[in-house]
Short mmCIF file of C-alpha atoms in Angstrom, two decimals:
data_model
loop_
_atom_site.label_atom_id
_atom_site.label_comp_id
_atom_site.label_asym_id
_atom_site.label_seq_id
_atom_site.Cartn_x
_atom_site.Cartn_y
_atom_site.Cartn_z
CA MET A 224 -18.08 -14.30 -0.92
CA THR A 225 -16.07 -14.59 2.29
CA SER A 226 -12.30 -14.31 2.24
CA ARG A 227 -9.93 -17.13 3.11
CA ALA A 228 -6.99 -16.32 5.41
CA ALA A 229 -3.83 -18.38 5.50
CA SER A 230 -0.07 -18.04 5.93
CA PHE A 231 3.10 -19.15 4.17
CA HIS A 232 6.70 -19.23 5.36
CA HIS A 233 9.30 -17.14 3.54
CA GLN A 234 12.77 -16.02 4.70
CA GLY A 235 12.05 -17.00 8.30
CA ILE A 236 8.79 -15.04 8.44
CA ASP A 237 5.18 -16.26 8.51
CA PHE A 238 3.31 -14.05 6.03
CA TRP A 239 -0.45 -13.87 6.45
CA TYR A 240 -2.66 -13.21 3.46
CA ALA A 241 -6.29 -13.30 2.44
CA GLU A 242 -7.88 -14.17 -0.87
CA LYS A 243 -11.28 -14.26 -2.51
CA GLY A 244 -12.25 -16.03 -5.69
CA ALA A 245 -9.32 -18.48 -5.75
CA GLY A 246 -9.63 -21.09 -8.46
CA ASP A 247 -7.42 -22.91 -10.92
CA PRO A 248 -4.28 -20.74 -11.29
CA GLY A 249 -4.11 -21.82 -14.92
CA ASP A 250 -7.58 -20.50 -15.73
CA ARG A 251 -6.84 -17.34 -17.72
CA ARG A 252 -10.50 -16.33 -17.54
CA ARG A 253 -9.94 -15.59 -13.86
CA LEU A 254 -8.10 -12.29 -13.35
CA ALA A 255 -5.59 -12.38 -10.49
CA PHE A 256 -5.40 -9.09 -8.58
CA VAL A 257 -2.84 -8.57 -5.82
CA PHE A 258 -3.80 -5.45 -3.83
CA GLN A 259 -1.47 -4.21 -1.08
CA HIS A 260 -2.13 -1.99 1.95
CA GLY A 261 -0.52 1.24 3.10
CA LEU A 262 2.17 1.95 5.68
CA GLY A 263 0.97 0.93 9.14
CA GLY A 264 -2.09 -0.84 7.73
CA ASP A 265 -2.87 -4.47 6.99
CA ARG A 266 -4.64 -6.66 4.45
CA ARG A 267 -8.09 -5.53 5.62
CA GLN A 268 -7.57 -2.12 3.98
CA PRO A 269 -7.49 -3.30 0.34
CA MET A 270 -10.01 -6.07 1.01
CA GLU A 271 -12.47 -3.38 2.13
CA LEU A 272 -11.69 -0.90 -0.65
CA TYR A 273 -12.35 -3.32 -3.51
CA GLU A 274 -15.84 -4.80 -3.78
CA TYR A 275 -15.25 -8.34 -5.03
CA ARG A 276 -16.67 -9.37 -8.41
CA GLU A 277 -16.97 -12.88 -9.85
CA GLY A 278 -14.08 -13.83 -12.11
CA VAL A 279 -11.44 -12.04 -10.04
CA HIS A 280 -8.92 -13.73 -7.77
CA LEU A 281 -8.29 -11.07 -5.12
CA ILE A 282 -5.13 -11.43 -3.02
CA ALA A 283 -3.95 -9.18 -0.18
CA MET A 284 -1.05 -9.81 2.20
CA ASP A 285 0.16 -8.36 5.48
CA SER A 286 3.57 -7.00 4.47
CA ARG A 287 6.51 -7.70 6.76
CA GLY A 288 6.21 -5.62 9.91
CA HIS A 289 2.44 -5.32 9.43
CA GLY A 290 -0.70 -7.11 10.58
CA LYS A 291 -0.24 -10.71 11.65
CA THR A 292 2.97 -11.26 9.68
CA GLN A 293 5.64 -12.24 12.21
CA PRO A 294 8.44 -11.81 13.17
CA LEU A 295 9.65 -8.42 11.99
CA GLY A 296 12.88 -9.81 10.58
CA ASP A 297 15.91 -7.69 9.70
CA PRO A 298 14.89 -4.00 9.87
CA ASP A 299 17.34 -3.26 7.05
CA LEU A 300 15.05 -5.27 4.76
CA LEU A 301 12.11 -2.93 5.32
CA ARG A 302 12.30 -1.50 1.82
CA PHE A 303 10.34 -1.60 -1.42
CA ASP A 304 12.43 -4.18 -3.25
CA THR A 305 11.98 -6.59 -0.35
CA PHE A 306 8.24 -5.97 -0.05
CA ALA A 307 7.78 -6.55 -3.79
CA ASP A 308 9.86 -9.74 -3.59
CA ASP A 309 7.68 -10.90 -0.68
CA ALA A 310 4.55 -10.32 -2.77
CA MET A 311 6.09 -12.26 -5.65
CA ALA A 312 6.97 -15.10 -3.26
CA LEU A 313 3.29 -15.24 -2.27
CA LEU A 314 2.21 -15.39 -5.91
CA ASP A 315 4.68 -18.21 -6.52
CA HIS A 316 3.35 -19.99 -3.43
CA LEU A 317 -0.19 -19.70 -4.83
CA GLY A 318 0.87 -20.75 -8.33
CA VAL A 319 -0.24 -17.42 -9.82
CA ASN A 320 1.83 -16.36 -12.82
CA GLU A 321 0.27 -13.11 -14.05
CA VAL A 322 -1.47 -10.41 -12.01
CA VAL A 323 -2.86 -6.94 -11.92
CA ALA A 324 -0.60 -5.27 -9.34
CA GLY A 325 -2.35 -2.74 -7.14
CA GLY A 326 -1.78 -0.91 -3.90
CA ILE A 327 -2.75 1.94 -1.62
CA SER A 328 -0.09 4.52 -0.63
CA MET A 329 2.88 2.32 0.35
CA GLY A 330 1.11 -0.49 -1.48
CA ALA A 331 1.08 1.66 -4.62
CA GLY A 332 4.86 1.85 -4.32
CA ILE A 333 5.04 -1.93 -4.01
CA ALA A 334 2.82 -2.35 -7.09
CA LEU A 335 4.96 0.07 -9.11
CA ASN A 336 8.10 -1.80 -8.02
CA LEU A 337 6.51 -5.07 -9.17
CA ALA A 338 5.64 -3.60 -12.57
CA LEU A 339 9.19 -2.32 -13.03
CA ARG A 340 11.10 -5.36 -11.76
CA TYR A 341 8.75 -8.16 -12.82
CA PRO A 342 7.20 -6.82 -16.04
CA ARG A 343 6.42 -10.28 -17.44
CA ARG A 344 4.29 -11.06 -14.37
CA VAL A 345 2.20 -7.84 -14.40
CA ARG A 346 -0.66 -7.22 -16.86
CA GLY A 347 -2.10 -4.10 -15.25
CA LEU A 348 -1.18 -1.53 -12.61
CA LEU A 349 -3.37 0.24 -10.04
CA LEU A 350 -1.96 3.07 -7.91
CA VAL A 351 -4.29 4.43 -5.21
CA ARG A 352 -3.12 7.64 -3.51
CA PRO A 353 0.62 7.23 -4.26
CA ALA A 354 2.84 8.78 -1.58
CA TRP A 355 6.28 8.26 -3.15
CA LEU A 356 7.94 9.18 -6.42
CA ALA A 357 11.57 8.18 -7.09
CA GLN A 358 13.26 10.07 -4.26
CA PRO A 359 13.76 8.79 -0.71
CA CYS A 360 12.50 10.85 2.22
CA PRO A 361 9.62 12.67 0.50
CA PRO A 362 8.59 15.67 2.63
CA ASN A 363 4.93 14.61 2.70
CA LEU A 364 5.98 11.67 4.92
CA ASP A 365 8.03 13.70 7.43
CA CYS A 366 5.14 13.52 9.89
CA MET A 367 5.12 9.70 9.69
CA VAL A 368 8.85 9.65 10.43
CA GLU A 369 8.30 11.88 13.47
CA VAL A 370 5.71 9.43 14.79
CA GLY A 371 8.19 6.59 14.32
CA ARG A 372 10.82 8.49 16.30
CA TRP A 373 8.43 9.17 19.18
CA ILE A 374 7.53 5.48 19.39
CA ARG A 375 11.19 4.46 19.15
CA ASP A 376 12.29 6.90 21.86
CA PHE A 377 9.37 6.69 24.30
CA GLY A 378 7.24 3.67 23.41
CA PRO A 379 3.66 3.85 22.08
CA ALA A 380 1.92 5.12 25.25
CA GLU A 381 4.36 7.86 26.26
CA GLY A 382 5.11 8.69 22.64
CA ARG A 383 1.42 9.33 22.12
CA VAL A 384 1.46 11.86 24.95
CA HIS A 385 4.44 13.66 23.40
CA PHE A 386 2.74 13.68 20.01
CA LEU A 387 -0.49 15.14 21.39
CA ALA A 388 1.49 18.00 22.94
CA SER A 389 3.63 18.65 19.87
CA PRO A 390 3.34 21.66 17.55
CA LEU A 391 3.00 19.17 14.68
CA TYR A 392 -0.18 17.62 16.07
CA LEU A 393 -1.68 20.97 17.06
CA ARG A 394 -1.02 22.36 13.57
CA LEU A 395 -2.46 19.31 11.83
CA GLN A 396 -5.55 19.41 14.03
CA GLN A 397 -6.24 22.86 12.64
CA GLU A 398 -5.17 22.28 9.02
CA ALA A 399 -5.80 18.58 8.40
CA PRO A 400 -7.69 16.86 11.25
CA TYR A 401 -8.06 13.60 9.31
CA THR A 402 -4.27 13.38 8.91
CA ALA A 403 -3.81 14.19 12.59
CA GLY A 404 -6.16 11.36 13.52
CA SER A 405 -4.44 8.92 11.17
CA LEU A 406 -1.07 9.67 12.72
CA LEU A 407 -2.46 9.37 16.23
CA ALA A 408 -3.80 5.93 15.34
CA GLN A 409 -0.25 4.73 14.65
CA PHE A 410 0.45 4.82 18.41
CA ASP A 411 -2.53 2.55 19.08
CA GLU A 412 -1.80 0.08 16.26
CA PRO A 413 -1.13 -3.45 17.63
CA ARG A 414 2.34 -3.63 16.04
CA ALA A 415 3.47 -0.17 17.18
CA ALA A 416 5.86 -1.37 19.90
CA ASP A 417 7.82 -3.87 17.82
CA ALA A 418 7.36 -2.67 14.24
CA TRP A 419 8.10 1.06 14.58
CA PRO A 420 11.15 0.72 12.26
CA ARG A 421 8.71 0.54 9.34
CA LEU A 422 7.81 4.20 9.95
CA LEU A 423 11.47 5.16 9.57
CA ARG A 424 12.78 2.74 6.93
CA LEU A 425 10.04 2.90 4.27
CA PRO A 426 9.94 6.72 4.03
CA ALA A 427 13.73 6.62 3.67
CA ASP A 428 13.37 4.40 0.60
CA ALA A 429 11.58 4.74 -2.76
CA PRO A 430 9.79 2.33 -5.09
CA ASN A 431 12.55 2.92 -7.64
CA GLY A 432 15.34 5.43 -8.11
CA ASP A 433 14.93 6.54 -11.73
CA PRO A 434 11.85 8.44 -12.93
CA ASP A 435 12.74 7.62 -16.54
CA ALA A 436 12.04 3.96 -15.76
CA TRP A 437 8.33 4.76 -15.46
CA ARG A 438 8.23 5.25 -19.23
CA ALA A 439 8.98 1.54 -19.63
CA VAL A 440 5.76 0.49 -17.88
CA ALA A 441 3.93 -1.13 -20.77
CA VAL A 442 0.61 -2.10 -19.17
CA PRO A 443 -2.68 -0.25 -18.66
CA THR A 444 -2.46 1.82 -15.49
CA LEU A 445 -5.13 3.44 -13.32
CA ILE A 446 -4.16 6.10 -10.78
CA LEU A 447 -6.66 7.31 -8.17
CA ALA A 448 -5.92 10.45 -6.14
CA ASN A 449 -7.43 13.67 -4.81
CA HIS A 450 -6.38 17.22 -4.00
CA ALA A 451 -7.32 17.20 -0.30
CA ASP A 452 -4.66 14.87 1.09
CA LEU A 453 -1.43 16.18 2.65
CA THR A 454 0.20 12.76 2.86
CA HIS A 455 -0.63 11.76 -0.72
CA PRO A 456 -0.04 14.82 -2.93
CA TYR A 457 -2.11 15.01 -6.09
CA ALA A 458 1.01 16.30 -7.85
CA TYR A 459 2.65 12.91 -7.31
CA ALA A 460 -0.22 11.20 -9.09
CA GLU A 461 0.00 13.74 -11.92
CA THR A 462 3.75 13.15 -12.27
CA LEU A 463 3.30 9.39 -12.49
CA ALA A 464 0.38 9.69 -14.91
CA ALA A 465 2.41 11.94 -17.21
CA ALA A 466 5.33 9.50 -17.28
CA ILE A 467 3.59 6.11 -17.56
CA PRO A 468 2.56 5.74 -21.22
CA ASP A 469 -0.85 4.08 -20.78
CA ALA A 470 -1.93 5.72 -17.52
CA ASN A 471 -5.31 7.18 -16.66
CA LEU A 472 -5.53 9.55 -13.68
CA VAL A 473 -8.92 9.84 -11.99
CA GLU A 474 -9.70 12.17 -9.11
CA VAL A 475 -11.90 10.57 -6.45
CA PRO A 476 -13.40 12.14 -3.32
CA SER A 477 -11.03 12.56 -0.40
CA LYS A 478 -11.23 10.17 2.54
CA ALA A 479 -10.71 13.21 4.74
CA VAL A 480 -13.87 14.85 3.41
CA ASP A 481 -16.19 11.90 2.80
CA GLN A 482 -14.91 8.40 3.43
CA GLU A 483 -18.03 6.66 2.12
CA ALA A 484 -17.90 8.65 -1.11
CA HIS A 485 -14.19 7.85 -1.45
CA ILE A 486 -14.81 4.12 -1.08
CA ALA A 487 -17.77 4.13 -3.45
CA ALA A 488 -15.89 6.01 -6.17
CA ALA A 489 -12.75 3.89 -5.76
CA ARG A 490 -14.78 0.69 -6.02
CA THR A 491 -16.49 1.91 -9.18
CA HIS A 492 -13.26 2.84 -10.94
CA ILE A 493 -11.31 -0.21 -9.79
CA ASP A 494 -14.09 -2.52 -10.90
CA ALA A 495 -14.29 -0.88 -14.33
CA PHE A 496 -10.50 -1.08 -14.69
CA LEU A 497 -10.41 -4.77 -13.82
CA GLN A 498 -13.32 -5.47 -16.13
CA SER A 499 -11.43 -3.79 -18.98
CA LEU A 500 -8.50 -6.16 -18.39
CA SER A 501 -10.67 -9.27 -18.27
CA HIS A 502 -11.43 -9.28 -21.99
#
């Protein structure tokens, strides 16, 4: 089934989103699944990671400062509460009341924020490679902040040159070449020149500020992570899984080692999770 792309207007911004399997919002046999992308990505990322199955209403949106969603808006609003509120505004626009909230990296933080702040609207939670806990400025995202500073200070083209010559890039090339390539791609991303504040503001925030709040998440939760990912520490996934009462942590192959195996395993586990919530 092909996806349908559209936009809606919210707080002076045109938010672009895609969906598959849309039907009657009141049909409880159809499971609504909002799946959000990572920092610097767009809606294509979750749409590619989940292999659509009949009976699911899949929704993915370009968060503010990402993809085709324009304009950037107030940079001070580039934070998790705002991104979760934007996702909820989309669900209201679509007439969707109850969802499985899912996300990748930054998107996992958005999904967790939704589950904590809108518990009556969330029936399941999916966290893929979480990169935040409850503290702002996690050290695993320091490299992303450095990229944001280079783009801010020099622009994407010259900033890229500085990054390539930096000790950070040279070290990552040796220790984690996939991470080095992912960071380099931020300079070439179409929104790099105008949306660089996202690389500074989101790492300085957190999905929520109180780890004890995770114990109040009262829905089935699936967490996917792996040990070979500097930006998404497996320990973060373990911490969340230990705190969320009905959480299941599954290790999947690393994108850095085998991207096809990562996608295949993620699709299998996400599909099984959604199927378990459909009954």
